[in-house]
Structure formats: C-alpha cells, structure tokens
Coordinates of C-alpha atoms in Angstrom, one line a residue:
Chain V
X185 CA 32.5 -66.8 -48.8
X186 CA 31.7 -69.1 -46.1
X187 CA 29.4 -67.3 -43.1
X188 CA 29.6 -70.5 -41.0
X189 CA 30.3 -70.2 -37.1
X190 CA 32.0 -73.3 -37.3
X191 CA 36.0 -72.4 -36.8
X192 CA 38.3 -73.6 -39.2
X193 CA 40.2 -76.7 -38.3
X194 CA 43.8 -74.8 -38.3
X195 CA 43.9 -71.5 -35.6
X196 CA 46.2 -70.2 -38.3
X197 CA 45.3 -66.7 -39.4
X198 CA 45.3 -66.1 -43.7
X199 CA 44.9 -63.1 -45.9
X200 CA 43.3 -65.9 -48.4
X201 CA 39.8 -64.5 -48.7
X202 CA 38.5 -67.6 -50.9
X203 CA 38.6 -70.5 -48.9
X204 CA 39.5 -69.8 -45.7
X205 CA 37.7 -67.6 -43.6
X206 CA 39.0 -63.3 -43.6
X207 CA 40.4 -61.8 -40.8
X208 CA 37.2 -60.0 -40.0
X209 CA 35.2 -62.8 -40.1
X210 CA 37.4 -64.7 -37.7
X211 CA 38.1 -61.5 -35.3
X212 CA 34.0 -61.3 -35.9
X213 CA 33.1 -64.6 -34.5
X214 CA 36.0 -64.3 -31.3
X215 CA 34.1 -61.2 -30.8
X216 CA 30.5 -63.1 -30.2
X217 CA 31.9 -66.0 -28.7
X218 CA 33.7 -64.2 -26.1
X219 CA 31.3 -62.0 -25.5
X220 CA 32.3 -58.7 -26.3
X221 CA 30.8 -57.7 -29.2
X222 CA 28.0 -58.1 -27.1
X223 CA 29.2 -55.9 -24.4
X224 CA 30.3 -53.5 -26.8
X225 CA 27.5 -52.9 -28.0
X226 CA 25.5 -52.6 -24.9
X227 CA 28.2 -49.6 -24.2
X228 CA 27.7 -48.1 -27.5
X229 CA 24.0 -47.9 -27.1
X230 CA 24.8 -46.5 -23.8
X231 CA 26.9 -43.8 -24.9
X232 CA 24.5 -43.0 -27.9
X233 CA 21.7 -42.3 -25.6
X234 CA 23.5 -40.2 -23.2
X235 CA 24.4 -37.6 -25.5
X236 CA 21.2 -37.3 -27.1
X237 CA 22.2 -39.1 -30.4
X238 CA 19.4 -41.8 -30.2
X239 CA 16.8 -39.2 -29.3
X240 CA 18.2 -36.7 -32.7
X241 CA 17.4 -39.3 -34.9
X242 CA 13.9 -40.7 -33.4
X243 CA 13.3 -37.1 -34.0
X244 CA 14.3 -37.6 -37.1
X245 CA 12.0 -40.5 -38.1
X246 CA 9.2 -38.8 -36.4
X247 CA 9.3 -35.7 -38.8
X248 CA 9.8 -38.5 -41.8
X249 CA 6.9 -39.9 -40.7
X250 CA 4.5 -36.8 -40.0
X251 CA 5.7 -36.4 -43.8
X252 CA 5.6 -39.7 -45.4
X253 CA 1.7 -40.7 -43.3
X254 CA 2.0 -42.9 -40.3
X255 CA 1.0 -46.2 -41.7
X256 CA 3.1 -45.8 -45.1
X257 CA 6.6 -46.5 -43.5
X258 CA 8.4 -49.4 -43.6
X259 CA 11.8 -50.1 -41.1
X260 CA 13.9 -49.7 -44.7
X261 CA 12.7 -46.3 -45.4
X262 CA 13.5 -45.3 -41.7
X263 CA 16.9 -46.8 -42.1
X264 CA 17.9 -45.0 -44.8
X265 CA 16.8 -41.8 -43.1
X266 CA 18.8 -42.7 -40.2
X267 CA 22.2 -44.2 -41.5
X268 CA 24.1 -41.0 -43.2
X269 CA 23.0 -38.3 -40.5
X270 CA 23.6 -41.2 -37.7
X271 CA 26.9 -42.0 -38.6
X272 CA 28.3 -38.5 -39.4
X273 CA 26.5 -37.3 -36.3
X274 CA 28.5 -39.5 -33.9
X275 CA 30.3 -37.5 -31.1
X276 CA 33.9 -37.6 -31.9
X277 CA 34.7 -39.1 -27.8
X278 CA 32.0 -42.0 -28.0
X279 CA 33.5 -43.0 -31.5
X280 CA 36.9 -43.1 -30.4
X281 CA 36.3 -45.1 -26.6
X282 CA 34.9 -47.6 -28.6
X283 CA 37.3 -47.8 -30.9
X284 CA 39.7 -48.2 -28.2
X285 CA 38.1 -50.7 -27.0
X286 CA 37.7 -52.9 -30.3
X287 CA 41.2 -52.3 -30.8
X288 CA 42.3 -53.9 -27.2
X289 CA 40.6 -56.5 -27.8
X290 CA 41.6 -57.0 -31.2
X291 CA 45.4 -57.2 -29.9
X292 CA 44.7 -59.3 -27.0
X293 CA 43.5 -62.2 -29.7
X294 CA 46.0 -61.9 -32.3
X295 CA 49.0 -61.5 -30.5
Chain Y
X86 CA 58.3 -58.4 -35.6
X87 CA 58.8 -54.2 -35.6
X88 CA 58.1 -54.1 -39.1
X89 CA 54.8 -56.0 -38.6
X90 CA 53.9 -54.1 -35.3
X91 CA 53.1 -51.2 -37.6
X92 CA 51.7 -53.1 -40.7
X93 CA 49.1 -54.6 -37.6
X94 CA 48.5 -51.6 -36.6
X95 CA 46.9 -49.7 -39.5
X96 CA 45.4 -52.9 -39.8
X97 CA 43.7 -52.9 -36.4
X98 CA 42.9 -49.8 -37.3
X99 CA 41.0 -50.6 -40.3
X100 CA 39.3 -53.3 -38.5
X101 CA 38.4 -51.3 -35.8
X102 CA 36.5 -49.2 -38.0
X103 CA 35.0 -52.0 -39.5
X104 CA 33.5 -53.5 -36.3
X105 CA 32.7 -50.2 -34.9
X106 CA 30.3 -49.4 -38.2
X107 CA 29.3 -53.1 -38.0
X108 CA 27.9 -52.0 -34.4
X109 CA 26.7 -48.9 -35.3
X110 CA 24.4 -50.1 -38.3
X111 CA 22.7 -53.0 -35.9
X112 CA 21.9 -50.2 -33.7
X113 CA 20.7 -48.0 -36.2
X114 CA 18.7 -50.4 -37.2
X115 CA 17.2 -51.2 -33.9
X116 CA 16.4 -47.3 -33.8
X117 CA 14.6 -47.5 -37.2
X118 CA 12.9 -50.4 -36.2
X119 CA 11.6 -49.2 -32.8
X120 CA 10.6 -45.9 -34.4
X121 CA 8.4 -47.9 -36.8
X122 CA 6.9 -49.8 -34.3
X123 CA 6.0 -46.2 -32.5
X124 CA 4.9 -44.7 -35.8
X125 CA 2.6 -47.9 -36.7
X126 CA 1.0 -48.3 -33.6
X127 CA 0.2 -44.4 -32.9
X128 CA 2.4 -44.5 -29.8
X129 CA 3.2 -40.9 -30.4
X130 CA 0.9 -38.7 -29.5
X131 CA 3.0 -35.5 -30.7
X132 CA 2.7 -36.6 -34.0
X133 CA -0.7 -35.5 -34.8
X134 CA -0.7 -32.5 -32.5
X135 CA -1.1 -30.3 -35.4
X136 CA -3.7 -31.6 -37.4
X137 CA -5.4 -31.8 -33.8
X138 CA -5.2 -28.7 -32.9
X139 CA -6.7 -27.5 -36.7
X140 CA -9.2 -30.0 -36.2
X141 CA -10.3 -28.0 -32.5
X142 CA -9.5 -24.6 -34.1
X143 CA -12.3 -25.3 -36.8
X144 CA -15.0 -26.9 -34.3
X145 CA -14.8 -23.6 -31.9
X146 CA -14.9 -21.4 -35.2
X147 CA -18.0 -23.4 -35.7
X148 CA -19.3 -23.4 -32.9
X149 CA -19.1 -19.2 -32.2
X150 CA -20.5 -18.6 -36.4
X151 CA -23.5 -20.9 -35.0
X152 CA -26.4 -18.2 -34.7
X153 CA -28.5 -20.2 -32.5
X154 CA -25.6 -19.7 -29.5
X155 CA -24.8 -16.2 -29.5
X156 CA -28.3 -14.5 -29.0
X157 CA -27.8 -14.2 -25.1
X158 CA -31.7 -13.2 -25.3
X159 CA -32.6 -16.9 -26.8
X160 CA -30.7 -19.5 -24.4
X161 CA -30.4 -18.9 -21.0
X162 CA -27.4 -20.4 -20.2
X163 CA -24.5 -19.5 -22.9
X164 CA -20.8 -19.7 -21.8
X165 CA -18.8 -17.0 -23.4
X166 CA -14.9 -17.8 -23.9
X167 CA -14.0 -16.7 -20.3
X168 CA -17.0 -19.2 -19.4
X169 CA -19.1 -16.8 -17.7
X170 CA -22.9 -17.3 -17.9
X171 CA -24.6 -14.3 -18.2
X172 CA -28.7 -14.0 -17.9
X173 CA -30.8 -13.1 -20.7
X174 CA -31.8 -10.2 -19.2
X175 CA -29.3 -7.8 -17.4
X176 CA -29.9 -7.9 -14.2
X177 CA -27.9 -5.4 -12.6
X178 CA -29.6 -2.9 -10.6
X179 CA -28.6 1.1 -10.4
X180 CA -30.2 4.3 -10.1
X181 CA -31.9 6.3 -13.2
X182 CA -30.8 10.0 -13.1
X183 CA -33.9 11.5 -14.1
X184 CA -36.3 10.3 -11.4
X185 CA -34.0 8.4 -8.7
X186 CA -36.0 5.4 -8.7
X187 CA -33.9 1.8 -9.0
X188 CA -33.9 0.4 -12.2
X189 CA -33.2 -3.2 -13.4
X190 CA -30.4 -2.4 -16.4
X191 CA -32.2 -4.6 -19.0
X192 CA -35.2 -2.7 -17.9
X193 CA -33.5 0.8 -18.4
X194 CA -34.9 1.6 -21.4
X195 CA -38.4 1.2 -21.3
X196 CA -38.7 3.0 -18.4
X197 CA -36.1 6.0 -19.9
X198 CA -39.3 6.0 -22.3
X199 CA -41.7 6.4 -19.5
X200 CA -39.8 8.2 -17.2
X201 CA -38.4 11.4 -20.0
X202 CA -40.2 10.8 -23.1
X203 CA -43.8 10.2 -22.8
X204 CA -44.5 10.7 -19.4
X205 CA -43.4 14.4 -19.1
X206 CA -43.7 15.7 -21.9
X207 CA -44.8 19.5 -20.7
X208 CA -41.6 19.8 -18.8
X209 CA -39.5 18.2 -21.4
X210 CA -37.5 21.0 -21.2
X211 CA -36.7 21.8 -18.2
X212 CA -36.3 18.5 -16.9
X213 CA -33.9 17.6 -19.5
X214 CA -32.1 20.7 -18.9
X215 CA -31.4 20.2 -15.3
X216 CA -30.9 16.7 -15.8
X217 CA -28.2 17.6 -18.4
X218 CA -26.1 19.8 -16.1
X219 CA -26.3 17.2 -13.4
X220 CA -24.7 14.6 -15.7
X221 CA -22.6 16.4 -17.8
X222 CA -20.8 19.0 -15.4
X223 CA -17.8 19.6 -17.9
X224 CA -20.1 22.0 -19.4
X225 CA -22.0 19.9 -22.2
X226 CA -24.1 22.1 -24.7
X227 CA -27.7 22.1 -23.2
X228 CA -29.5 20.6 -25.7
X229 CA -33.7 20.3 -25.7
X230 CA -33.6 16.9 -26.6
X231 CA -30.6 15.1 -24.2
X232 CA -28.3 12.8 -26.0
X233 CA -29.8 9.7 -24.2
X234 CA -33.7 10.6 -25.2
X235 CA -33.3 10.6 -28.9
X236 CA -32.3 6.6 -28.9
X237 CA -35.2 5.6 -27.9
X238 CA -34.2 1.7 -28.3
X239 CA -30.8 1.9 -26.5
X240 CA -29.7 -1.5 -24.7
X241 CA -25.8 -0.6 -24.9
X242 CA -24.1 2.8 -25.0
X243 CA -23.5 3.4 -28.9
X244 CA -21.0 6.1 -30.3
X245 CA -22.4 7.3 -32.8
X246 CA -26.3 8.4 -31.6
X247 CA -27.9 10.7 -33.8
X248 CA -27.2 13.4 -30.9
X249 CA -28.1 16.8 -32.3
X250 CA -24.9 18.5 -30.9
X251 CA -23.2 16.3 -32.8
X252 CA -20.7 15.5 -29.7
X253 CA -19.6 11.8 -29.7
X254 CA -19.2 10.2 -26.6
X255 CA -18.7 6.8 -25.2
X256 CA -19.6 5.6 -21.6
X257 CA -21.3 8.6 -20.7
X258 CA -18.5 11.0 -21.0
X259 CA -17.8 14.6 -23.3
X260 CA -15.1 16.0 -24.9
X261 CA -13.0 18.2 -22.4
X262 CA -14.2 22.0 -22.9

C-alpha cells in the first residue's frame, strides 16, 4: 500500500486497493491539503474540552499513574488506558457535528 | 445516478466514521502524551497529596509522643495545637478561701499546705468546718479533714481524691442533695 502524498497521475477514483491509491487514502490527503482535517480537528479538540471529556480522561491517567508510580509510565500505557473509555465516552452531539461536517466535505470532493 | 446516491451514501458514512476515529485517536494520543509529560516531570501536585499528608500525619504523631516537648514545667515556650504558649508556671492570680490572701495558681498548693495543714493545726477543725459551709452551700457532709486538704500535692482538680465522704466531684462542685 503506497502512503505517498504524491497524487496519482489520473484524478480518477478506484475501489482497486493494490495499486492505486483507496478511497480513504485519497479523501485522506484532500483532507490535509485543503486544510480541513486540520480545522477539524482543531474543532474536535474544542468540543472535547468543553464538555469535560479531555479533563475525564487526564483524570483517568492521573489515577493510572498514582497506581502504576510516576516515573514507570510510558505514552503507550497511557494510550491504551485512554482509547476504549475515550471513544465510548464521546457525547453523542460532538460525534455527530463532526460527522456532519466530514461528511460535507466528503460530498463537496467527490461529486 | 439515484442508485449510486444511496450506495455513496452508506459509503460516506463509513468513511465518515473512519476519519472521525482517525481524528479522535491523534487526539487521544496528544492527551496520553501530555499526561505523560505531567506525570514525568511532577507537574501535578495532586498526585502525591496522599502520601503527603501520611508523611505530615506521622511527623506531628512524632513530634506530640516526643517526651522532651510535653512537660510544660521543662521548656518555657511549648505551642500546644491551638498554638498557645502557656508559662511553666501558672500564673493566674485568685483568691484562697481559707485565708483571703491572693494566691499565684501554680503557687496554690504550697501555700494550701501552709495556710490549712501545718500552720493551723489546733483549729483544724473549726477552720475547716466553716470553710466547708462557705464553699460547699448545697449542704456538703462536714467532714474533719476537707476534701481539698487530704491531697496534699494537688496541681489540677482530680476526680477521684481519696475524700473520706467518698463524694466525687469535679471543678469544685457536689452532688445535688
């Protein structure tokens, strides 16, 4: 699978997923070029730390590490405490703006 | 281009969701990553509240079981938990009930001693008599010996005096007749 930025020579859009580049990866690099991932995110962390998400799981880290001894953590171990309660945990209105939003964008480019 | 309309749009859909947990893992990982950054460099200063607070806990527990700081007699000037000094000797000043004369409190008992034990003794009785009634008007049993003569070494009010009525009484007060 090729992870180049480099776009193909044809703008055509394949399903083939062994030579030419996927959908996703292709929707994935408009996204950066333009911009909006970029924006997206910003809004996503926005939203996250407005309804107390971001500050539920630092607690959540902080009690791992009271647990675990401050200077035996590594970023992996605090990922994996993060990622299943972080993504169920999501309030249902921040998932779906954003997703309205990806979605926009995703039928401005391939129309 | 109907039929396709709805095949893109599960589609988008399932992209969607795709991007949108592309997003929210780099930002879970930026979370992780600044919480390890806090945890490394002891940023938070919750996190060792606890063992802290143990830590004070055992050093006043100390401190209190050391002898050499509670004897108000040996240092002069001991903070007790309210941080009050007091002097080594009680200082307060009242009058005794036997003679009338003024009396330094740490003093008091020395000069009880003086004043109803030794000093008197021919009108032990009737001195101690009076000077019951005076004090004790509920009608306390008249005694020869007054409860407060017969500790001789008395610095604080004690409950249980070898009185010979028997009576207990705290702060200078009987039972109700």
């Amino acid at each position: 699978m090729r992870h180049s930025v480099n776009r193909p020579p044809t703008p055509d859009v394949r399903d083939d997923q062994e030579k030419e580049p996927t959908l996703q990866e292709i929707i994935n690099i408009k996204l950066i070029e333009s911009g909006e991932k970029e924006r997206l995110m910003e809004l996503l962390r926005e939203r996250l730390v407005e309804c107390g998400w971001k500050d539920e799981m630092k607690s959540l880290c902080r009690a791992f590490v009271k647990k675990k001894g401050r200077n035996n953590v590594t970023v992996d171990d605090l990922v994996h405490v993060v990622t299943p309660k972080g993504r169920a945990s999501i309030p249902d209105s921040v998932k779906a703006e954003l997703l309205q939003r990806i979605r926009t964008f995703l039928v401005s480019t391939t129309l | 281009m109907s039929a396709s309309n709805e095949d893109n749009m599960s589609s988008h859909s399932q992209l969607s969701t795709l991007f949108f947990n592309d997003l929210l893992d780099s930002i879970i990982v930026d979370v992780a990553s600044e919480c390890h950054r806090i945890a490394r460099l002891g940023l938070d200063r919750n996190l060792d509240d606890e063992e802290e607070e143990l830590r004070l806990s055992a050093q006043a527990r100390a401190r209190v079981a050391d002898p050499s700081n509670s004897g108000e007699a040996t240092s002069k000037y001991v903070v007790d938990i309210f941080g009050q000094t007091h002097p080594p000797v009680a200082n307060e000043i009242f009058e005794c009930m036997n003679c009338g004369r003024a009396i330094m409190a740490g003093r008091f008992a020395p000069h009880l001693e003086k004043c109803m034990g030794k000093g008197r003794k021919a009108r032990k009785t009737t001195r101690s008599s009076t000077a019951a009634q005076n004090r004790y008007s509920r009608g306390s049993p008249v005694s020869t010996h007054s409860p407060y003569a017969n500790s001789t070494s008395m610095n604080r009010l004690s409950n249980g005096s070898p009185s010979v009525a028997g009576d207990e009484y705290s702060n200078g007060t009987l039972e109700e007749p």
